[in-house]
Amino acid sequence: MRENRQQVFFVEFADAIRPVFKDTVVYLTGGFRTVGAMVHAVQRNTTQGIGLEHPVTAVPDLPMKTLNGSVHSAIQDAFHSNDMIKQILAKVVPSEILGEKLKFPNGRTAQNRFLKAAMTEKLSTYAPEDPKKHGLPTEHILNIYDKWGHGQFGMTLTANVLVDPTNLEAVGNAIIFKEGDSSERRALYTQWAQKMKQDGSLAIVQLSHAGRQTPSYVNPSPWSASDVQLKTPDNQYGKPIGLTLEQVKTEVIDRFVYAAKFSFECGFDGVELHGAHGYLLSQFTSLTTNKRTDRYGGSLENRNRLILEIYDEIRKEIPSEDFLIGLKTNSVEFQSEGTTLEDAKEMCRAYEKRGFDFVELSGGTAEKFLFNHERESTKKREAFFAEFAEQIRPVFKNTVVYLTGGFRTVGAMVDAVQRNTTQGIGLGRPVTAEPDLPKKILNGVVPSAVKDEFNQNEMGKTIMASCSQIEQMGRKSVETAGGNLMDQISDFTDGKLVAKYDEAVVEFMIELKKDLSEGRTPKSIVVFN
């Protein structure tokens, strides 16, 4: 309970003074943030009333939310807890600019600048021996997007939906593939689109092919641009097979096109091709993994050819001009032979010229995992890839640009838009803690995302925690949760809960290693209660 007591500035003095009062009611003000600390102070008879100052400037209806159980604490801002002067003098940044509509080259509009970024869910069916039952979205998935469907996003992306049933990012990926087509699959994807669109958001399927980043227990010999194996400390990935020219058409282009048309027919507003983070399309664009000598290798133009051909074939196959086609691309890979800033600018010129409706800028690969701040300057601006995006942004005249990774405060989001670093704001991990964060920001209820108590240098663990929160979101629909979008979502602003999660991760990793050593398919998510 020491943590609870440390929140309150004058608790030890109040403990000593409180016995003086018999009839006079006592309030204690200063430092209360969590419900646990408030309850603890009352139960100890340190105080009878709870005074709130800074927390209710960020969330004016905090007492109501606390009493109806929709929150467990005040939001935690990004200030150091001892930096009281900055807290008091902090400028409340108006969020109106974030509510502005974005118009795409094909004439479609997003209702605001917020993008729900794609995050792996690993909650679909896994039945590789039965194509009709393999990679089906589950009720869990539909419940998750029911929550985000009440979040007031301008555009909502699915998780990375795979286009090849044998080249998966993880067990439990949703998949769209011709061999598995069925009325059941189409009905589930149609429901998925409907959940995403509930409050006016555009519903976009992120289409992906893992290539050499397919775990060996899923496929020991996945496809790739070349036979360059992904080396990791746990030897999780097998040696890939380089695709022949014919296979590039049948196993990649045709599969992306089929999945895009399927998405269109199920009511989605568009697709985003996943060309970042070391997945197959970026395995073609990067010299690290592309050692080909044919028309898909060598020059930057050749390495970028596959993405452009997929775009062209989707446009030919889908008659509607309203269907959006976007791309997630790396602004930089941070590897000796990886995509450089100049490469990224040149590739983006080609995407603009071809007519992509939007591009989402990100960065890094599985080998150089860069969802953290490499430089102090990016830390101040929050966005991980802001400086790279700023240099790429002028390339785009018509294509709408989203920047994803690191945004936490309204001030940083507004600054990125005002600087013209980006037009749209992509949110990932913050919206697993608060599914309706855009709505709260646009309504002026909060000035930032909540700040968890994880070590921010342990990026892998924070991503695992977000996956656990996503699983928690899927346990109930909005209706069965009584309208509470935060139902069952772990509050990782609580340091003690984070410590418990750390223990759960250790147990999970032990079990994973045991499963792998004994030839079993391991679990993909830490299920945390």
Coordinates of C-alpha atoms in Angstrom, one line a residue:
M1 CA 0.0 0.0 0.0
R2 CA 3.0 2.3 0.1
E3 CA 2.4 3.2 -3.6
N4 CA -1.1 4.3 -2.8
R5 CA 0.1 6.5 0.1
Q6 CA 2.9 8.1 -2.0
Q7 CA 0.3 9.5 -4.4
V8 CA -1.1 11.8 -1.7
F9 CA 1.2 14.8 -0.9
F10 CA 0.2 15.4 2.8
V11 CA -1.0 11.9 3.9
E12 CA 1.4 11.6 6.9
F13 CA 0.5 15.0 8.2
A14 CA -3.2 14.2 7.8
D15 CA -2.8 10.9 9.6
A16 CA -1.5 12.8 12.6
I17 CA -4.1 15.6 12.5
R18 CA -7.2 13.6 11.7
P19 CA -7.9 12.4 15.3
V20 CA -8.4 16.0 16.4
F21 CA -11.7 16.2 14.5
K22 CA -14.8 14.5 15.9
D23 CA -17.7 16.4 14.2
T24 CA -15.9 18.6 11.6
V25 CA -15.7 16.8 8.2
V26 CA -12.2 16.4 6.9
Y27 CA -11.2 16.6 3.2
L28 CA -7.7 15.9 1.9
T29 CA -6.6 17.4 -1.4
G30 CA -3.4 16.9 -3.4
G31 CA -2.0 14.0 -5.3
F32 CA -4.9 11.5 -5.6
R33 CA -4.9 9.7 -8.9
T34 CA -6.1 6.1 -8.5
V35 CA -9.3 4.8 -7.0
G36 CA -7.2 2.4 -4.9
A37 CA -5.4 5.3 -3.2
M38 CA -8.7 7.2 -2.6
V39 CA -10.4 4.1 -1.1
H40 CA -7.3 3.4 1.0
A41 CA -7.2 6.9 2.4
V42 CA -10.9 6.7 3.5
Q43 CA -10.5 3.1 4.9
R44 CA -7.5 4.2 7.0
N45 CA -9.6 7.1 8.2
T46 CA -6.9 9.5 6.9
T47 CA -9.7 11.6 5.5
Q48 CA -13.4 11.5 4.9
G49 CA -13.5 13.4 1.7
I50 CA -11.3 13.3 -1.5
G51 CA -10.2 16.6 -3.0
L52 CA -9.3 16.6 -6.7
E53 CA -7.5 19.4 -8.6
H54 CA -5.3 18.7 -11.6
P55 CA -7.1 15.4 -12.5
V56 CA -10.4 17.2 -13.1
T57 CA -8.9 19.8 -15.4
A58 CA -8.2 16.9 -17.7
V59 CA -11.4 14.9 -17.1
P60 CA -14.1 17.2 -15.7
D61 CA -16.5 14.3 -15.0
L62 CA -13.9 12.1 -13.3
P63 CA -16.0 11.6 -10.1
M64 CA -19.0 10.4 -12.2
K65 CA -16.7 8.0 -14.2
T66 CA -15.1 6.7 -11.0
L67 CA -18.5 6.1 -9.3
N68 CA -20.0 4.3 -12.3
G69 CA -16.8 2.1 -12.6
S70 CA -15.9 3.2 -16.1
V71 CA -12.4 4.3 -15.0
H72 CA -10.0 3.2 -12.3
S73 CA -7.8 6.3 -12.2
A74 CA -7.2 9.8 -13.5
I75 CA -5.3 10.0 -16.7
Q76 CA -1.5 10.1 -16.2
D77 CA 0.1 12.9 -18.2
A78 CA 3.6 12.8 -19.7
F79 CA 5.0 15.2 -17.1
H80 CA 7.5 14.1 -14.5
S81 CA 5.6 13.7 -11.2
N82 CA 7.9 16.2 -9.5
D83 CA 7.6 18.8 -12.3
M84 CA 4.7 20.7 -10.7
I85 CA 5.5 24.0 -12.4
K86 CA 5.1 22.5 -15.8
Q87 CA 1.9 20.8 -14.8
I88 CA 0.4 24.1 -13.6
L89 CA 1.6 26.2 -16.5
A90 CA 0.8 23.5 -19.2
K91 CA -1.1 25.0 -22.1
V92 CA -4.3 23.2 -23.0
V93 CA -4.1 22.7 -26.7
P94 CA -7.3 22.9 -28.7
S95 CA -8.0 19.8 -30.6
E96 CA -10.3 21.2 -33.3
I97 CA -7.7 20.7 -36.1
L98 CA -7.7 17.0 -35.4
G99 CA -11.4 16.9 -36.1
E100 CA -11.0 18.2 -39.6
K101 CA -12.0 15.9 -42.5
L102 CA -9.5 14.4 -44.8
K103 CA -10.3 14.1 -48.5
F104 CA -8.7 11.4 -50.6
P105 CA -7.8 11.6 -54.3
N106 CA -10.8 9.4 -55.3
G107 CA -13.2 11.8 -53.6
R108 CA -13.9 9.8 -50.4
T109 CA -13.5 11.6 -47.1
A110 CA -12.6 10.6 -43.5
Q111 CA -14.6 12.3 -40.8
N112 CA -11.5 13.3 -38.9
R113 CA -7.7 12.9 -38.9
F114 CA -7.5 9.8 -36.6
L115 CA -6.4 6.4 -37.8
K116 CA -6.8 3.3 -35.8
A117 CA -3.6 1.6 -36.7
A118 CA -3.3 -2.1 -37.4
M119 CA -2.2 -4.3 -34.5
T120 CA -2.0 -8.0 -34.6
E121 CA -4.8 -9.7 -32.7
K122 CA -4.0 -13.5 -33.2
L123 CA -7.6 -14.4 -32.3
S124 CA -8.9 -15.9 -35.5
T125 CA -9.3 -19.6 -36.0
Y126 CA -6.2 -21.7 -36.8
A127 CA -7.1 -24.9 -38.8
P128 CA -4.5 -25.3 -41.6
E129 CA -5.8 -28.8 -42.4
D130 CA -9.3 -27.4 -43.1
P131 CA -9.2 -24.3 -45.5
K132 CA -12.9 -23.5 -44.9
K133 CA -12.3 -23.1 -41.2
H134 CA -8.8 -21.6 -41.3
G135 CA -8.3 -17.9 -40.5
L136 CA -11.9 -17.1 -39.8
P137 CA -12.7 -13.9 -37.7
T138 CA -14.2 -15.0 -34.3
E139 CA -16.7 -13.4 -32.0
H140 CA -13.7 -12.1 -30.1
I141 CA -12.6 -10.1 -33.2
L142 CA -16.1 -8.7 -33.7
N143 CA -16.4 -7.6 -30.1
I144 CA -13.0 -5.8 -30.3
Y145 CA -14.1 -3.8 -33.3
D146 CA -17.5 -3.2 -31.7
K147 CA -15.5 -1.2 -29.1
W148 CA -13.3 0.6 -31.6
G149 CA -16.4 1.2 -33.7
H150 CA -17.6 3.5 -30.9
G151 CA -14.3 5.4 -30.8
Q152 CA -14.9 8.1 -33.4
F153 CA -12.0 7.3 -35.7
G154 CA -11.8 8.8 -39.2
M155 CA -10.3 5.5 -40.6
T156 CA -10.1 2.1 -38.9
L157 CA -7.7 -0.5 -40.0
T158 CA -8.1 -4.2 -39.3
A159 CA -5.1 -6.2 -38.0
N160 CA -2.8 -7.5 -40.7
V161 CA -5.1 -9.9 -42.6
L162 CA -3.0 -12.4 -44.4
V163 CA -3.5 -13.3 -48.1
D164 CA -1.7 -16.7 -48.0
P165 CA -2.8 -19.5 -45.6
T166 CA 0.7 -20.8 -45.2
N167 CA 2.7 -17.6 -44.8
L168 CA 1.3 -16.2 -41.6
E169 CA 2.7 -13.6 -39.2
A170 CA 1.3 -15.7 -36.3
V171 CA -1.0 -18.4 -35.3
G172 CA -4.5 -16.8 -35.1
N173 CA -4.2 -14.4 -38.0
A174 CA -7.3 -13.7 -40.0
I175 CA -6.9 -14.8 -43.6
I176 CA -8.6 -14.1 -47.0
F177 CA -7.7 -16.7 -49.6
K178 CA -9.5 -18.3 -52.6
E179 CA -9.2 -21.9 -51.3
G180 CA -11.0 -20.9 -48.1
D181 CA -13.9 -19.0 -49.6
S182 CA -17.3 -19.7 -48.1
S183 CA -20.5 -18.1 -47.2
E184 CA -19.5 -18.3 -43.5
R185 CA -16.2 -16.4 -44.2
R186 CA -18.0 -13.7 -46.2
A187 CA -20.7 -13.3 -43.5
L188 CA -18.1 -12.8 -40.8
Y189 CA -16.0 -10.3 -42.8
T190 CA -19.2 -8.4 -43.6
Q191 CA -20.1 -8.2 -39.9
W192 CA -16.5 -7.0 -39.2
A193 CA -16.9 -4.2 -41.7
Q194 CA -20.2 -3.2 -40.1
K195 CA -18.7 -3.1 -36.6
M196 CA -15.9 -0.8 -37.8
K197 CA -18.3 1.7 -39.5
Q198 CA -20.8 2.2 -36.6
D199 CA -19.9 5.8 -35.9
G200 CA -18.9 6.9 -39.3
S201 CA -15.3 5.5 -39.7
L202 CA -14.0 4.3 -43.0
A203 CA -13.3 0.5 -42.7
I204 CA -10.0 -0.6 -44.3
V205 CA -8.5 -4.1 -44.4
Q206 CA -4.8 -4.2 -44.0
L207 CA -3.6 -6.9 -46.4
S208 CA -0.3 -8.6 -45.6
H209 CA 2.0 -11.5 -46.5
A210 CA 4.6 -12.5 -43.9
G211 CA 7.1 -14.0 -46.3
R212 CA 10.2 -15.0 -44.4
Q213 CA 8.7 -13.6 -41.2
T214 CA 6.5 -16.7 -40.9
P215 CA 7.4 -18.6 -37.7
S216 CA 9.0 -22.0 -38.5
Y217 CA 6.3 -23.9 -36.5
V218 CA 3.7 -22.4 -39.0
N219 CA 5.9 -23.0 -42.1
P220 CA 9.6 -23.9 -42.1
S221 CA 10.1 -22.9 -45.7
P222 CA 8.1 -19.7 -46.5
W223 CA 8.2 -17.6 -49.6
S224 CA 10.4 -14.5 -49.9
A225 CA 12.1 -12.3 -52.5
S226 CA 15.3 -14.3 -52.0
D227 CA 16.5 -17.1 -49.8
V228 CA 17.9 -14.7 -47.1
Q229 CA 16.9 -16.2 -43.7
L230 CA 15.7 -14.0 -40.8
K231 CA 18.2 -14.5 -38.0
T232 CA 16.9 -14.1 -34.4
P233 CA 18.2 -15.2 -31.0
D234 CA 15.5 -17.8 -30.7
N235 CA 15.9 -19.2 -34.3
Q236 CA 12.2 -18.8 -34.8
Y237 CA 12.2 -18.5 -38.6
G238 CA 13.1 -21.0 -41.3
K239 CA 15.1 -20.5 -44.5
P240 CA 12.8 -19.0 -47.1
I241 CA 12.4 -20.0 -50.7
G242 CA 12.9 -17.3 -53.3
L243 CA 9.8 -16.9 -55.5
T244 CA 10.1 -17.6 -59.2
L245 CA 8.8 -15.0 -61.7
E246 CA 5.7 -17.1 -62.2
Q247 CA 5.2 -17.5 -58.5
V248 CA 5.4 -13.8 -57.9
K249 CA 2.3 -13.6 -60.1
T250 CA 0.4 -16.6 -58.7
E251 CA 1.4 -16.6 -55.1
V252 CA 1.7 -12.9 -54.4
I253 CA -0.1 -10.5 -56.9
D254 CA -3.1 -12.8 -57.5
R255 CA -3.5 -13.4 -53.8
F256 CA -3.5 -9.7 -52.9
V257 CA -5.9 -8.9 -55.7
Y258 CA -8.3 -11.7 -54.7
A259 CA -8.2 -10.5 -51.1
A260 CA -8.9 -6.9 -52.1
K261 CA -11.9 -7.8 -54.2
F262 CA -13.2 -10.1 -51.4
S263 CA -12.9 -7.1 -49.0
F264 CA -14.8 -4.9 -51.5
E265 CA -17.6 -7.4 -51.8
C266 CA -17.9 -7.7 -48.0
G267 CA -18.5 -4.0 -47.7
F268 CA -15.1 -2.6 -46.7
D269 CA -14.2 0.9 -47.9
G270 CA -10.7 0.0 -49.0
V271 CA -7.4 -1.9 -48.4
E272 CA -4.0 -1.0 -47.1
L273 CA -1.1 -3.0 -48.5
H274 CA 1.4 -3.8 -45.7
G275 CA 4.8 -2.8 -47.2
A276 CA 6.6 -2.2 -44.0
H277 CA 8.2 -3.9 -40.9
G278 CA 10.0 -6.6 -42.8
Y279 CA 6.9 -8.4 -44.3
L280 CA 7.0 -9.7 -47.9
L281 CA 6.4 -6.5 -49.8
S282 CA 9.2 -4.8 -48.0
Q283 CA 11.4 -7.9 -48.5
F284 CA 11.2 -7.0 -52.2
T285 CA 11.9 -3.3 -51.7
S286 CA 14.9 -3.8 -49.3
L287 CA 18.4 -4.7 -50.5
T288 CA 18.8 -6.5 -47.2
T289 CA 16.5 -9.3 -48.4
N290 CA 16.2 -8.8 -52.2
K291 CA 19.2 -10.4 -54.0
R292 CA 17.2 -11.0 -57.3
T293 CA 18.7 -10.3 -60.7
D294 CA 15.4 -10.3 -62.6
R295 CA 12.9 -7.4 -63.2
Y296 CA 12.0 -7.5 -59.4
G297 CA 15.6 -7.0 -58.2
G298 CA 18.6 -4.7 -58.5
S299 CA 17.5 -1.1 -59.1
L300 CA 15.1 0.7 -56.8
E301 CA 12.6 0.9 -59.6
N302 CA 12.7 -2.9 -60.0
R303 CA 12.5 -3.6 -56.2
N304 CA 9.4 -1.3 -56.0
R305 CA 7.8 -2.9 -59.0
L306 CA 5.8 -5.5 -57.1
I307 CA 3.9 -3.0 -55.0
L308 CA 2.9 -1.0 -58.1
E309 CA 1.8 -4.0 -60.0
I310 CA -0.4 -5.1 -57.2
Y311 CA -1.9 -1.6 -57.1
D312 CA -2.6 -1.7 -60.9
E313 CA -4.2 -5.2 -60.8
I314 CA -6.5 -4.2 -57.9
R315 CA -7.7 -1.1 -59.8
K316 CA -8.4 -3.3 -62.9
E317 CA -10.3 -5.9 -60.8
I318 CA -12.5 -3.6 -58.7
P319 CA -14.8 -1.4 -60.8
S320 CA -15.7 1.1 -58.1
E321 CA -13.6 4.4 -58.0
D322 CA -14.8 4.8 -54.4
F323 CA -12.6 1.9 -53.2
L324 CA -9.6 3.2 -51.4
I325 CA -6.1 1.8 -51.9
G326 CA -3.4 2.7 -49.4
L327 CA 0.0 1.5 -48.4
K328 CA 2.0 1.2 -45.2
T329 CA 5.6 1.9 -46.0
N330 CA 8.8 2.3 -44.1
S331 CA 10.2 5.8 -43.9
V332 CA 13.6 4.2 -43.1
E333 CA 14.8 0.7 -42.0
F334 CA 18.0 1.6 -40.0
Q335 CA 20.0 -1.2 -41.4
S336 CA 23.3 -1.2 -43.5
E337 CA 21.5 -2.4 -46.6
G338 CA 18.0 -1.4 -45.7
T339 CA 15.8 1.2 -47.1
T340 CA 17.3 4.7 -46.7
L341 CA 15.5 8.0 -46.5
E342 CA 16.4 8.8 -50.1
D343 CA 15.1 5.4 -51.2
A344 CA 11.9 6.0 -49.3
K345 CA 11.4 9.4 -51.0
E346 CA 11.9 7.9 -54.4
M347 CA 9.5 5.1 -53.7
C348 CA 6.9 7.5 -52.4
R349 CA 7.2 9.6 -55.5
A350 CA 6.2 6.5 -57.5
Y351 CA 3.2 5.9 -55.1
E352 CA 2.0 9.5 -55.5
K353 CA 2.4 9.3 -59.3
R354 CA 0.5 5.9 -59.5
G355 CA -2.5 7.3 -57.5
F356 CA -2.4 5.7 -54.1
D357 CA -5.2 7.3 -51.9
F358 CA -3.2 7.2 -48.7
V359 CA 0.2 6.2 -47.4
E360 CA 0.9 5.4 -43.7
L361 CA 4.5 6.1 -42.8
S362 CA 6.3 3.9 -40.3
G363 CA 9.7 2.3 -39.9
G364 CA 12.0 -0.5 -38.8
T365 CA 12.1 -4.3 -39.4
A366 CA 12.0 -7.4 -37.3
E367 CA 15.8 -7.2 -37.1
K368 CA 15.9 -3.5 -36.3
F369 CA 12.8 -3.1 -34.3
L370 CA 12.3 0.7 -34.1
F371 CA 9.2 1.6 -32.2
N372 CA 11.2 3.7 -29.8
H373 CA 12.9 7.0 -29.9
E374 CA 16.4 6.9 -31.5
R375 CA 16.9 10.6 -31.0
E376 CA 16.1 13.1 -28.2
S377 CA 14.5 15.4 -30.8
T378 CA 11.9 12.7 -31.7
K379 CA 11.2 12.1 -28.0
K380 CA 10.2 15.7 -27.6
R381 CA 7.9 15.5 -30.6
E382 CA 6.6 12.0 -29.5
A383 CA 6.3 10.6 -33.1
F384 CA 9.0 8.0 -33.6
F385 CA 9.6 8.8 -37.3
A386 CA 8.7 12.5 -37.3
E387 CA 12.0 13.8 -38.7
F388 CA 12.0 11.2 -41.5
A389 CA 8.3 11.9 -42.3
E390 CA 9.0 15.6 -42.5
Q391 CA 11.5 15.1 -45.3
I392 CA 9.2 12.6 -47.2
R393 CA 6.0 14.6 -46.8
P394 CA 6.7 17.2 -49.6
V395 CA 6.8 14.3 -52.1
F396 CA 3.0 13.9 -51.7
K397 CA 0.6 16.4 -53.4
N398 CA -2.6 14.4 -53.6
T399 CA -1.9 11.2 -51.6
V400 CA -3.0 11.6 -47.9
V401 CA -0.3 11.0 -45.4
Y402 CA -0.7 9.3 -42.0
L403 CA 2.1 9.0 -39.4
T404 CA 1.9 6.2 -36.9
G405 CA 4.1 5.5 -33.8
G406 CA 4.6 7.3 -30.6
F407 CA 1.9 10.0 -30.4
R408 CA 0.5 10.4 -26.9
T409 CA -0.5 14.1 -26.2
V410 CA -2.9 16.3 -28.1
G411 CA -0.1 19.0 -28.3
A412 CA 2.2 16.7 -30.2
M413 CA -0.5 15.6 -32.5
V414 CA -1.6 19.1 -33.3
D415 CA 2.0 20.2 -33.7
A416 CA 2.7 17.4 -36.3
V417 CA -0.3 18.5 -38.3
Q418 CA 0.5 22.2 -38.1
R419 CA 4.1 21.6 -39.2
N420 CA 2.7 19.6 -42.1
T421 CA 4.7 16.6 -41.0
T422 CA 1.5 14.6 -41.5
Q423 CA -2.1 15.0 -42.3
G424 CA -3.4 12.0 -40.3
I425 CA -2.6 10.7 -36.8
G426 CA -2.2 7.0 -36.4
L427 CA -2.8 5.5 -32.9
G428 CA -2.0 1.9 -31.9
R429 CA -1.1 1.0 -28.3
P430 CA -2.9 4.1 -26.8
V431 CA -6.3 2.8 -28.1
T432 CA -5.9 -0.6 -26.6
A433 CA -6.0 1.1 -23.2
E434 CA -8.8 3.5 -24.2
P435 CA -10.7 2.3 -27.3
D436 CA -12.5 5.7 -27.6
L437 CA -9.5 7.9 -27.2
P438 CA -10.2 10.0 -30.4
K439 CA -13.7 10.7 -29.2
K440 CA -12.4 11.9 -25.8
I441 CA -9.8 14.1 -27.4
L442 CA -12.2 15.6 -29.9
N443 CA -14.7 16.3 -27.2
G444 CA -12.0 18.0 -25.1
V445 CA -12.3 15.5 -22.3
V446 CA -8.6 14.5 -22.2
P447 CA -5.3 16.1 -23.3
S448 CA -3.4 12.9 -23.8
A449 CA -3.4 9.1 -23.7
V450 CA -2.9 7.5 -20.4
K451 CA 0.7 6.8 -19.4
D452 CA 1.4 3.2 -18.4
E453 CA 4.0 2.1 -15.9
F454 CA 6.0 -0.2 -18.2
N455 CA 9.6 0.5 -18.9
Q456 CA 9.3 2.2 -22.3
N457 CA 12.6 0.8 -23.4
E458 CA 11.1 -2.7 -23.2
M459 CA 9.1 -2.3 -26.4
G460 CA 8.3 -6.0 -26.9
K461 CA 6.7 -6.1 -23.5
T462 CA 4.5 -3.1 -24.1
I463 CA 3.3 -4.6 -27.4
M464 CA 2.5 -7.9 -25.6
A465 CA 0.5 -5.9 -23.0
S466 CA -1.5 -4.2 -25.8
C467 CA -2.2 -7.6 -27.3
S468 CA -3.5 -8.7 -23.9
Q469 CA -5.7 -5.6 -23.6
I470 CA -7.1 -6.4 -27.1
E471 CA -8.0 -9.9 -26.0
Q472 CA -9.7 -8.4 -23.0
M473 CA -11.7 -6.0 -25.2
G474 CA -13.0 -9.0 -27.1
R475 CA -14.5 -10.8 -24.2
K476 CA -17.8 -8.9 -24.4
S477 CA -19.7 -6.8 -26.9
V478 CA -20.5 -3.2 -26.1
E479 CA -24.1 -4.2 -25.4
T480 CA -23.2 -7.1 -23.0
A481 CA -20.6 -4.9 -21.3
G482 CA -23.5 -2.4 -20.5
G483 CA -22.0 0.2 -22.8
N484 CA -18.7 0.3 -20.9
L485 CA -15.9 0.4 -23.5
M486 CA -13.3 -0.1 -20.8
D487 CA -14.9 -3.3 -19.5
Q488 CA -12.2 -5.8 -18.3
I489 CA -9.3 -3.8 -19.8
S490 CA -6.3 -3.9 -17.5
D491 CA -5.3 -0.5 -16.1
F492 CA -1.5 -0.5 -16.6
T493 CA -1.1 2.9 -15.0
D494 CA -1.1 0.8 -11.8
G495 CA 2.5 -0.2 -11.1
K496 CA 1.4 -3.2 -9.0
L497 CA -0.6 -4.5 -11.9
V498 CA 2.3 -4.1 -14.2
A499 CA 4.4 -6.1 -11.8
K500 CA 1.8 -8.9 -12.0
Y501 CA 1.9 -8.7 -15.7
D502 CA 5.7 -9.0 -15.7
E503 CA 5.2 -12.3 -13.8
A504 CA 2.6 -13.5 -16.3
V505 CA 5.0 -12.8 -19.2
V506 CA 7.7 -14.9 -17.5
E507 CA 5.3 -17.8 -17.2
F508 CA 4.2 -17.3 -20.8
M509 CA 7.7 -17.4 -22.1
I510 CA 8.5 -20.6 -20.1
E511 CA 5.4 -22.2 -21.5
L512 CA 6.2 -21.1 -25.1
K513 CA 9.7 -22.5 -25.0
K514 CA 8.4 -25.8 -23.6
D515 CA 5.8 -26.0 -26.3
L516 CA 8.3 -25.3 -29.1
S517 CA 10.8 -27.9 -27.7
E518 CA 8.1 -30.5 -27.5
G519 CA 6.8 -29.8 -31.0
R520 CA 3.5 -28.1 -30.0
T521 CA 2.1 -24.9 -31.5
P522 CA 2.6 -22.3 -28.8
K523 CA 0.0 -19.8 -27.6
S524 CA 0.2 -16.3 -29.2
I525 CA -1.1 -14.1 -26.5
V526 CA -0.7 -13.6 -22.7
V527 CA -4.3 -14.0 -21.5
F528 CA -4.3 -11.8 -18.4
N529 CA -7.0 -11.4 -15.8

